[in-house]
Each structure stands twice: as C-alpha cells, then as structure tokens.
Amino acid sequence: MSLEVDIQKELGDFHLKSTFTIDKGIVGLLGASGSGKSMTLKCIAGIEKPSRGRIVLDGVTLFDSERHINLPPQKRKVGYLFQSYALFPHMTVRKNILCGLHAVKDRAERTARLNEALHCFQLEDVAEHRPSELSGGQAQRTALARILVNRPKLLMLDEPFSALDSHLRLQLQIELKERLSEYGCAVLMVTHSREEAYHMCGAITILDDGRLGPIRKTKELFADPGSFTAARMTGCKNIARAIKMGEYEVEVPEWNVRFMTKNAVRDDLKGVAFRAHYLNARTAANRFPVRYVGEMEEPFEWILLFRYAGQNPESPPVWWRMPKDARPQHFPEMLGLAPVNLFLLYDDS
C-alpha cells in the first residue's frame, strides 16, 4: 500500500501545502490547532476538494486537478475516524457496525464480518447497546469496527483521543496500537499531542501554518528536531537564536553564552535548543554561571527557572526540570550541558 499526496488548498488567507508519501505503519501529522492537519485528512477522504494537486492511493488516482479526477468519498477505500466518532445515536452497536457493510450484498458475508468485528473489538456484550450507554473506550472501538469491517486501504484518525480523560487516553493508545497492528493497514493519525504521537507513531511529519515538513522516524525527530517548529512541537522549552562561531562552537546572543557542540555546525545555522531535563550541576561542558529567578511545581517534578549571568534580563528565563526527589538543597551557582544534548536548528519555521 502506498499513499502519494501533493496538494494545495486555499482558504482565504490560509494556504495549505501538503506533499508526502507513506507506505506502511502509523504515520503522525503533528501540529498545533489550525495548522491544517484535519483539512489534509478531509482532502484525502474526499470531504474537501483541494485547490490543485494530486492524490494517489495504491496506484488509484483519487484526485487530480489537471486530469479533472475527483472520486467521491465512498469510492476511495479510505476509512476516516472523526474526533467525535460520529456514531448514529439511535442505532445499536450492531447496527452501527452494519452501516459499514452497506456495500456488501451477500448476507452471509455481512454476518460473518459483523461477528468477526464484534469479537475482535470485544463488543459482543454491548452489541445491543446504543452509543449513550457505552464507555469512551467502547464508543471508540465501535467507531473503529464500523470503519475496518469495510477493509479500507488507508485508515485516518483525527485526534482519536481528544474526547477522553488522561487515564483512559493512555489505556486506549496501547489498545488501539495493538489492534491496528493486527489489521496491518496504513494509518495516518492527526494529533496536537507530542505524547500521543510518540506513543502511537513510527514516523511523524510536522505541519506548521499550512506547511508540511519531511516525514521522519519518531525517535530520530525527538532526538534531533532540526527546526524551531519541530523543537517546540517535541517539547523543547529552551530555544534561542544562535550564530556559528566555529566548526563546533555557537554563540547565543540572547543568553550571552557560547556552547561547544557535538556535531559540526553548518553555515546556515539559525538557532539552538535543549530539553529542560538535560541540564546538570555536575556537567563540566558548556558550564556557565546562573541566577535563580523562580520555580513551578508539578505533581511529580520541579521546574526551576534561571537566567545565565550575562543573559538579557528581558528575555524569557531558561527551564531546568527534574524529579521532585532530585531537587538540590541549594540552587547551584553554575550549570552545564553536554554537547550531545544541544540541538542545532537550521529552519526558521
């Protein structure tokens, strides 16, 4: 299975440009609200029509503006799980799933697929219940079963955990990932949560204000974001503009410090970033005087805020995050950062 997307969509002042190819596994579209994630899915599903471009699924052209091809949604073999699940409230679980089999005319096959779905998604005990009688997990499984009984070539998930509380959300991420691996179809998942993307997706592309970045393996993206947008979306709290000073040295004017780097610095350097838990009072490298300015307490961690000794007093403080049992008795006079933990950023976006 392969999906090729190269489309543009204009909505007033907003311009969406999505170009990517996927072939297997769960690929995440990670971005803030309003970045164009859901619009990308709707264009692939045929709910929205791109302004121009081309969409090809497994060799079949779903949309081509130049050739005037625009297949209707029901002919695209694409499953789309909405945020709200869109279950029919007056129908039982059984009848909701049967709606996904409307194109199957053979009664025996319909019954076989229905029973298989009820069993696979553990819905046999609630088959006669209506959506209002289901838990959040049961509703999600029903919606997913209704889609997958139709055996789509591509499954698209639009913020599938947004309506759930935090405990149930994590539980269902584990469950959903396991069930999707059993079906083996390609999955495109939209989310604004870096935790969900990390848990669920083998690869991620970041969408920022209508611009889609390259698809990268999830762990590689988090280990080296490469751009301002990727650094922010993967959870970096300490991000600043920087200047190349040498092959392995950068200067951060805002912080008035110079860092040594592990990787060679390219001439097109735009900035640097590091995660708040990478700082260490015992690290000898990139070690500078610091001044405590405040703190924030979280349920299981402390965030200590500081500025470097020569840092611009109007600039935001730097974050140092640690487990509660690791907080030092006295705030250190100096903090260090291992060169391997300094991200080099080359894209302004």
PDB file of C-alpha atoms in Angstrom, residues 16-228:
ATOM      1  CA  LEU A  16      -2.232  24.598   2.867  1.00  0.00           C
ATOM      2  CA  LYS A  17       0.541  22.745   1.019  1.00  0.00           C
ATOM      3  CA  SER A  18       0.807  19.013   1.770  1.00  0.00           C
ATOM      4  CA  THR A  19       3.332  16.836  -0.022  1.00  0.00           C
ATOM      5  CA  PHE A  20       4.243  13.408   1.343  1.00  0.00           C
ATOM      6  CA  THR A  21       4.312   9.662   0.635  1.00  0.00           C
ATOM      7  CA  ILE A  22       3.602   6.842   3.090  1.00  0.00           C
ATOM      8  CA  ASP A  23       3.514   3.100   2.587  1.00  0.00           C
ATOM      9  CA  LYS A  24       3.029   1.328   5.930  1.00  0.00           C
ATOM     10  CA  GLY A  25       2.718   1.681   9.672  1.00  0.00           C
ATOM     11  CA  ILE A  26       1.247   4.572  11.651  1.00  0.00           C
ATOM     12  CA  VAL A  27       2.383   7.989  10.473  1.00  0.00           C
ATOM     13  CA  GLY A  28       1.541  11.030  12.594  1.00  0.00           C
ATOM     14  CA  LEU A  29       0.633  14.538  11.438  1.00  0.00           C
ATOM     15  CA  LEU A  30       1.727  16.605  14.420  1.00  0.00           C
ATOM     16  CA  GLY A  31       0.779  20.262  14.618  1.00  0.00           C
ATOM     17  CA  ALA A  32      -0.968  22.971  16.569  1.00  0.00           C
ATOM     18  CA  SER A  33      -4.680  23.743  16.171  1.00  0.00           C
ATOM     19  CA  GLY A  34      -5.355  25.498  12.874  1.00  0.00           C
ATOM     20  CA  SER A  35      -2.193  24.260  11.188  1.00  0.00           C
ATOM     21  CA  GLY A  36      -4.100  22.312   8.514  1.00  0.00           C
ATOM     22  CA  LYS A  37      -3.971  18.761   9.893  1.00  0.00           C
ATOM     23  CA  SER A  38      -7.686  17.926   9.686  1.00  0.00           C
ATOM     24  CA  MET A  39      -8.011  19.691   6.331  1.00  0.00           C
ATOM     25  CA  THR A  40      -5.313  17.397   4.929  1.00  0.00           C
ATOM     26  CA  LEU A  41      -7.305  14.342   6.021  1.00  0.00           C
ATOM     27  CA  LYS A  42     -10.552  15.738   4.613  1.00  0.00           C
ATOM     28  CA  CYS A  43      -8.922  16.331   1.234  1.00  0.00           C
ATOM     29  CA  ILE A  44      -7.641  12.738   1.155  1.00  0.00           C
ATOM     30  CA  ALA A  45     -11.056  11.389   2.180  1.00  0.00           C
ATOM     31  CA  GLY A  46     -12.860  13.470  -0.467  1.00  0.00           C
ATOM     32  CA  ILE A  47     -14.827  15.540   2.042  1.00  0.00           C
ATOM     33  CA  GLU A  48     -12.961  18.654   0.879  1.00  0.00           C
ATOM     34  CA  LYS A  49     -11.669  19.348  -2.612  1.00  0.00           C
ATOM     35  CA  PRO A  50      -8.076  20.612  -2.935  1.00  0.00           C
ATOM     36  CA  SER A  51      -7.489  23.758  -4.974  1.00  0.00           C
ATOM     37  CA  ARG A  52      -4.933  21.872  -7.034  1.00  0.00           C
ATOM     38  CA  GLY A  53      -2.702  18.814  -6.948  1.00  0.00           C
ATOM     39  CA  ARG A  54      -2.883  15.047  -6.921  1.00  0.00           C
ATOM     40  CA  ILE A  55      -3.725  12.173  -4.525  1.00  0.00           C
ATOM     41  CA  VAL A  56      -2.936   8.539  -5.424  1.00  0.00           C
ATOM     42  CA  LEU A  57      -3.753   5.542  -3.191  1.00  0.00           C
ATOM     43  CA  ASP A  58      -2.240   2.185  -4.075  1.00  0.00           C
ATOM     44  CA  GLY A  59      -1.961   3.156  -7.754  1.00  0.00           C
ATOM     45  CA  VAL A  60      -5.510   4.525  -7.974  1.00  0.00           C
ATOM     46  CA  THR A  61      -5.861   8.258  -8.578  1.00  0.00           C
ATOM     47  CA  LEU A  62      -8.317   9.701  -6.073  1.00  0.00           C
ATOM     48  CA  PHE A  63      -7.829  13.307  -7.126  1.00  0.00           C
ATOM     49  CA  ASP A  64      -6.007  15.036  -9.963  1.00  0.00           C
ATOM     50  CA  SER A  65      -6.812  18.663 -10.718  1.00  0.00           C
ATOM     51  CA  GLU A  66      -5.157  18.609 -14.143  1.00  0.00           C
ATOM     52  CA  ARG A  67      -6.967  15.444 -15.263  1.00  0.00           C
ATOM     53  CA  HIS A  68     -10.242  16.542 -13.591  1.00  0.00           C
ATOM     54  CA  ILE A  69     -10.414  13.409 -11.432  1.00  0.00           C
ATOM     55  CA  ASN A  70     -12.187  13.636  -8.079  1.00  0.00           C
ATOM     56  CA  LEU A  71     -13.533  10.303  -6.822  1.00  0.00           C
ATOM     57  CA  PRO A  72     -16.431  10.518  -4.333  1.00  0.00           C
ATOM     58  CA  PRO A  73     -15.630   9.505  -0.732  1.00  0.00           C
ATOM     59  CA  GLN A  74     -17.423   6.146  -0.966  1.00  0.00           C
ATOM     60  CA  LYS A  75     -15.145   5.031  -3.819  1.00  0.00           C
ATOM     61  CA  ARG A  76     -11.829   5.960  -2.240  1.00  0.00           C
ATOM     62  CA  LYS A  77     -11.399   2.927   0.096  1.00  0.00           C
ATOM     63  CA  VAL A  78     -10.366   5.282   2.869  1.00  0.00           C
ATOM     64  CA  GLY A  79     -11.569   4.954   6.460  1.00  0.00           C
ATOM     65  CA  TYR A  80     -11.930   8.172   8.473  1.00  0.00           C
ATOM     66  CA  LEU A  81     -12.360   8.140  12.258  1.00  0.00           C
ATOM     67  CA  PHE A  82     -13.678  11.537  13.371  1.00  0.00           C
ATOM     68  CA  GLN A  83     -12.881  13.156  16.733  1.00  0.00           C
ATOM     69  CA  SER A  84     -16.491  12.655  17.853  1.00  0.00           C
ATOM     70  CA  TYR A  85     -16.625   9.077  16.422  1.00  0.00           C
ATOM     71  CA  ALA A  86     -19.870  10.077  14.606  1.00  0.00           C
ATOM     72  CA  LEU A  87     -21.871   7.055  15.784  1.00  0.00           C
ATOM     73  CA  PHE A  88     -25.578   7.051  14.983  1.00  0.00           C
ATOM     74  CA  PRO A  89     -27.189   7.683  18.401  1.00  0.00           C
ATOM     75  CA  HIS A  90     -30.461   5.841  17.670  1.00  0.00           C
ATOM     76  CA  MET A  91     -28.711   2.678  16.463  1.00  0.00           C
ATOM     77  CA  THR A  92     -27.219  -0.164  18.495  1.00  0.00           C
ATOM     78  CA  VAL A  93     -23.557  -1.109  18.277  1.00  0.00           C
ATOM     79  CA  ARG A  94     -24.525  -3.968  15.964  1.00  0.00           C
ATOM     80  CA  LYS A  95     -26.433  -1.697  13.572  1.00  0.00           C
ATOM     81  CA  ASN A  96     -23.729   0.962  13.630  1.00  0.00           C
ATOM     82  CA  ILE A  97     -21.173  -1.615  12.501  1.00  0.00           C
ATOM     83  CA  LEU A  98     -23.555  -2.963   9.856  1.00  0.00           C
ATOM     84  CA  CYS A  99     -23.616   0.537   8.336  1.00  0.00           C
ATOM     85  CA  GLY A 100     -20.006  -0.026   7.386  1.00  0.00           C
ATOM     86  CA  LEU A 101     -21.075  -3.073   5.392  1.00  0.00           C
ATOM     87  CA  HIS A 102     -23.763  -1.405   3.274  1.00  0.00           C
ATOM     88  CA  ALA A 103     -21.855  -2.197   0.066  1.00  0.00           C
ATOM     89  CA  VAL A 104     -21.624  -5.928   0.874  1.00  0.00           C
ATOM     90  CA  LYS A 105     -24.698  -7.561  -0.659  1.00  0.00           C
ATOM     91  CA  ASP A 106     -24.118 -11.168   0.405  1.00  0.00           C
ATOM     92  CA  ARG A 107     -25.973 -11.692   3.685  1.00  0.00           C
ATOM     93  CA  ALA A 108     -23.712 -14.491   4.902  1.00  0.00           C
ATOM     94  CA  GLU A 109     -20.598 -12.402   4.347  1.00  0.00           C
ATOM     95  CA  ARG A 110     -22.175  -9.428   6.117  1.00  0.00           C
ATOM     96  CA  THR A 111     -22.992 -11.576   9.136  1.00  0.00           C
ATOM     97  CA  ALA A 112     -19.529 -13.145   9.171  1.00  0.00           C
ATOM     98  CA  ARG A 113     -17.757  -9.779   9.036  1.00  0.00           C
ATOM     99  CA  LEU A 114     -20.045  -8.319  11.702  1.00  0.00           C
ATOM    100  CA  ASN A 115     -19.449 -11.207  14.109  1.00  0.00           C
ATOM    101  CA  GLU A 116     -15.715 -11.059  13.464  1.00  0.00           C
ATOM    102  CA  ALA A 117     -15.672  -7.332  14.280  1.00  0.00           C
ATOM    103  CA  LEU A 118     -17.747  -7.757  17.458  1.00  0.00           C
ATOM    104  CA  HIS A 119     -15.366 -10.447  18.640  1.00  0.00           C
ATOM    105  CA  CYS A 120     -12.138  -8.697  17.623  1.00  0.00           C
ATOM    106  CA  PHE A 121     -13.087  -5.406  19.275  1.00  0.00           C
ATOM    107  CA  GLN A 122     -14.617  -7.082  22.348  1.00  0.00           C
ATOM    108  CA  LEU A 123     -18.061  -5.637  21.693  1.00  0.00           C
ATOM    109  CA  GLU A 124     -20.164  -8.806  21.895  1.00  0.00           C
ATOM    110  CA  ASP A 125     -21.521  -7.957  25.362  1.00  0.00           C
ATOM    111  CA  VAL A 126     -22.636  -4.466  24.273  1.00  0.00           C
ATOM    112  CA  ALA A 127     -23.842  -5.324  20.763  1.00  0.00           C
ATOM    113  CA  GLU A 128     -27.404  -4.243  21.574  1.00  0.00           C
ATOM    114  CA  HIS A 129     -26.398  -1.059  23.420  1.00  0.00           C
ATOM    115  CA  ARG A 130     -26.769   2.410  21.957  1.00  0.00           C
ATOM    116  CA  PRO A 131     -23.875   4.941  21.955  1.00  0.00           C
ATOM    117  CA  SER A 132     -25.212   6.750  25.027  1.00  0.00           C
ATOM    118  CA  GLU A 133     -24.808   3.516  27.010  1.00  0.00           C
ATOM    119  CA  LEU A 134     -21.162   2.972  26.032  1.00  0.00           C
ATOM    120  CA  SER A 135     -17.945   3.951  27.770  1.00  0.00           C
ATOM    121  CA  GLY A 136     -15.434   6.114  25.896  1.00  0.00           C
ATOM    122  CA  GLY A 137     -13.378   3.064  25.006  1.00  0.00           C
ATOM    123  CA  GLN A 138     -16.395   1.087  23.788  1.00  0.00           C
ATOM    124  CA  ALA A 139     -17.541   4.004  21.640  1.00  0.00           C
ATOM    125  CA  GLN A 140     -14.098   4.307  20.062  1.00  0.00           C
ATOM    126  CA  ARG A 141     -13.921   0.566  19.380  1.00  0.00           C
ATOM    127  CA  THR A 142     -17.397   0.642  17.812  1.00  0.00           C
ATOM    128  CA  ALA A 143     -16.466   3.507  15.514  1.00  0.00           C
ATOM    129  CA  LEU A 144     -13.234   1.784  14.538  1.00  0.00           C
ATOM    130  CA  ALA A 145     -15.001  -1.530  13.927  1.00  0.00           C
ATOM    131  CA  ARG A 146     -17.550   0.197  11.665  1.00  0.00           C
ATOM    132  CA  ILE A 147     -14.673   1.527   9.556  1.00  0.00           C
ATOM    133  CA  LEU A 148     -12.469  -1.572   9.442  1.00  0.00           C
ATOM    134  CA  VAL A 149     -15.235  -4.055   8.507  1.00  0.00           C
ATOM    135  CA  ASN A 150     -15.195  -2.305   5.137  1.00  0.00           C
ATOM    136  CA  ARG A 151     -11.492  -3.197   4.803  1.00  0.00           C
ATOM    137  CA  PRO A 152     -10.134   0.203   3.777  1.00  0.00           C
ATOM    138  CA  LYS A 153      -6.666   0.502   2.269  1.00  0.00           C
ATOM    139  CA  LEU A 154      -5.965   3.547   4.417  1.00  0.00           C
ATOM    140  CA  LEU A 155      -7.232   4.446   7.881  1.00  0.00           C
ATOM    141  CA  MET A 156      -7.171   8.074   9.024  1.00  0.00           C
ATOM    142  CA  LEU A 157      -7.569   9.048  12.679  1.00  0.00           C
ATOM    143  CA  ASP A 158      -8.435  12.652  13.544  1.00  0.00           C
ATOM    144  CA  GLU A 159      -7.469  13.388  17.174  1.00  0.00           C
ATOM    145  CA  PRO A 160      -8.786   9.949  18.240  1.00  0.00           C
ATOM    146  CA  PHE A 161      -8.149  10.500  21.965  1.00  0.00           C
ATOM    147  CA  SER A 162      -9.178  14.132  22.384  1.00  0.00           C
ATOM    148  CA  ALA A 163     -12.559  13.343  23.965  1.00  0.00           C
ATOM    149  CA  LEU A 164     -11.113  11.036  26.634  1.00  0.00           C
ATOM    150  CA  ASP A 165      -9.749  11.687  30.115  1.00  0.00           C
ATOM    151  CA  SER A 166      -5.991  11.295  30.616  1.00  0.00           C
ATOM    152  CA  HIS A 167      -6.129   7.836  32.257  1.00  0.00           C
ATOM    153  CA  LEU A 168      -8.398   6.330  29.612  1.00  0.00           C
ATOM    154  CA  ARG A 169      -6.428   8.063  26.857  1.00  0.00           C
ATOM    155  CA  LEU A 170      -3.201   6.217  27.658  1.00  0.00           C
ATOM    156  CA  GLN A 171      -5.002   2.925  28.128  1.00  0.00           C
ATOM    157  CA  LEU A 172      -6.694   3.211  24.727  1.00  0.00           C
ATOM    158  CA  GLN A 173      -3.474   4.220  22.977  1.00  0.00           C
ATOM    159  CA  ILE A 174      -1.964   0.884  23.964  1.00  0.00           C
ATOM    160  CA  GLU A 175      -5.125  -0.985  22.952  1.00  0.00           C
ATOM    161  CA  LEU A 176      -5.603   0.822  19.640  1.00  0.00           C
ATOM    162  CA  LYS A 177      -1.975   0.400  18.578  1.00  0.00           C
ATOM    163  CA  GLU A 178      -2.223  -3.335  19.203  1.00  0.00           C
ATOM    164  CA  ARG A 179      -5.452  -3.695  17.218  1.00  0.00           C
ATOM    165  CA  LEU A 180      -4.167  -1.667  14.279  1.00  0.00           C
ATOM    166  CA  SER A 181      -1.063  -3.845  14.066  1.00  0.00           C
ATOM    167  CA  GLU A 182      -3.365  -6.865  13.686  1.00  0.00           C
ATOM    168  CA  TYR A 183      -5.163  -5.292  10.711  1.00  0.00           C
ATOM    169  CA  GLY A 184      -1.945  -4.201   9.013  1.00  0.00           C
ATOM    170  CA  CYS A 185      -3.360  -1.282   7.013  1.00  0.00           C
ATOM    171  CA  ALA A 186      -1.526   2.024   6.692  1.00  0.00           C
ATOM    172  CA  VAL A 187      -2.640   4.649   9.194  1.00  0.00           C
ATOM    173  CA  LEU A 188      -2.455   8.433   9.082  1.00  0.00           C
ATOM    174  CA  MET A 189      -3.079   9.974  12.517  1.00  0.00           C
ATOM    175  CA  VAL A 190      -3.638  13.657  13.255  1.00  0.00           C
ATOM    176  CA  THR A 191      -2.723  14.925  16.705  1.00  0.00           C
ATOM    177  CA  HIS A 192      -1.513  18.038  18.504  1.00  0.00           C
ATOM    178  CA  SER A 193      -0.090  15.942  21.362  1.00  0.00           C
ATOM    179  CA  ARG A 194       3.584  15.035  21.198  1.00  0.00           C
ATOM    180  CA  GLU A 195       2.968  12.272  23.782  1.00  0.00           C
ATOM    181  CA  GLU A 196       0.301  10.643  21.596  1.00  0.00           C
ATOM    182  CA  ALA A 197       2.496  10.952  18.515  1.00  0.00           C
ATOM    183  CA  TYR A 198       5.451   9.398  20.344  1.00  0.00           C
ATOM    184  CA  HIS A 199       3.366   6.526  21.755  1.00  0.00           C
ATOM    185  CA  MET A 200       1.456   5.699  18.567  1.00  0.00           C
ATOM    186  CA  CYS A 201       3.508   6.624  15.510  1.00  0.00           C
ATOM    187  CA  GLY A 202       6.551   5.029  13.934  1.00  0.00           C
ATOM    188  CA  ALA A 203       7.094   8.166  11.860  1.00  0.00           C
ATOM    189  CA  ILE A 204       5.970  11.786  12.129  1.00  0.00           C
ATOM    190  CA  THR A 205       5.648  14.826   9.922  1.00  0.00           C
ATOM    191  CA  ILE A 206       5.105  18.261  11.432  1.00  0.00           C
ATOM    192  CA  LEU A 207       2.559  20.657   9.971  1.00  0.00           C
ATOM    193  CA  ASP A 208       3.019  24.342  10.760  1.00  0.00           C
ATOM    194  CA  ASP A 209       0.724  27.049   9.379  1.00  0.00           C
ATOM    195  CA  GLY A 210      -0.096  25.003   6.292  1.00  0.00           C
ATOM    196  CA  ARG A 211       3.471  23.855   5.626  1.00  0.00           C
ATOM    197  CA  LEU A 212       4.321  20.178   5.924  1.00  0.00           C
ATOM    198  CA  GLY A 213       7.804  19.086   6.961  1.00  0.00           C
ATOM    199  CA  PRO A 214       9.575  15.865   5.940  1.00  0.00           C
ATOM    200  CA  ILE A 215       8.452  12.531   7.357  1.00  0.00           C
ATOM    201  CA  ARG A 216      10.984  11.344   9.926  1.00  0.00           C
ATOM    202  CA  LYS A 217      11.226   8.355  12.236  1.00  0.00           C
ATOM    203  CA  THR A 218       9.701   9.330  15.559  1.00  0.00           C
ATOM    204  CA  LYS A 219      12.696   8.666  17.794  1.00  0.00           C
ATOM    205  CA  GLU A 220      15.048  10.417  15.367  1.00  0.00           C
ATOM    206  CA  LEU A 221      12.810  13.504  15.316  1.00  0.00           C
ATOM    207  CA  PHE A 222      12.733  13.744  19.106  1.00  0.00           C
ATOM    208  CA  ALA A 223      16.483  13.116  19.305  1.00  0.00           C
ATOM    209  CA  ASP A 224      17.307  15.877  16.799  1.00  0.00           C
ATOM    210  CA  PRO A 225      14.348  18.159  15.886  1.00  0.00           C
ATOM    211  CA  GLY A 226      16.324  20.285  13.393  1.00  0.00           C
ATOM    212  CA  SER A 227      13.933  23.259  13.223  1.00  0.00           C
ATOM    213  CA  PHE A 228      12.302  25.780  15.551  1.00  0.00           C
TER     214      PHE A 228
END
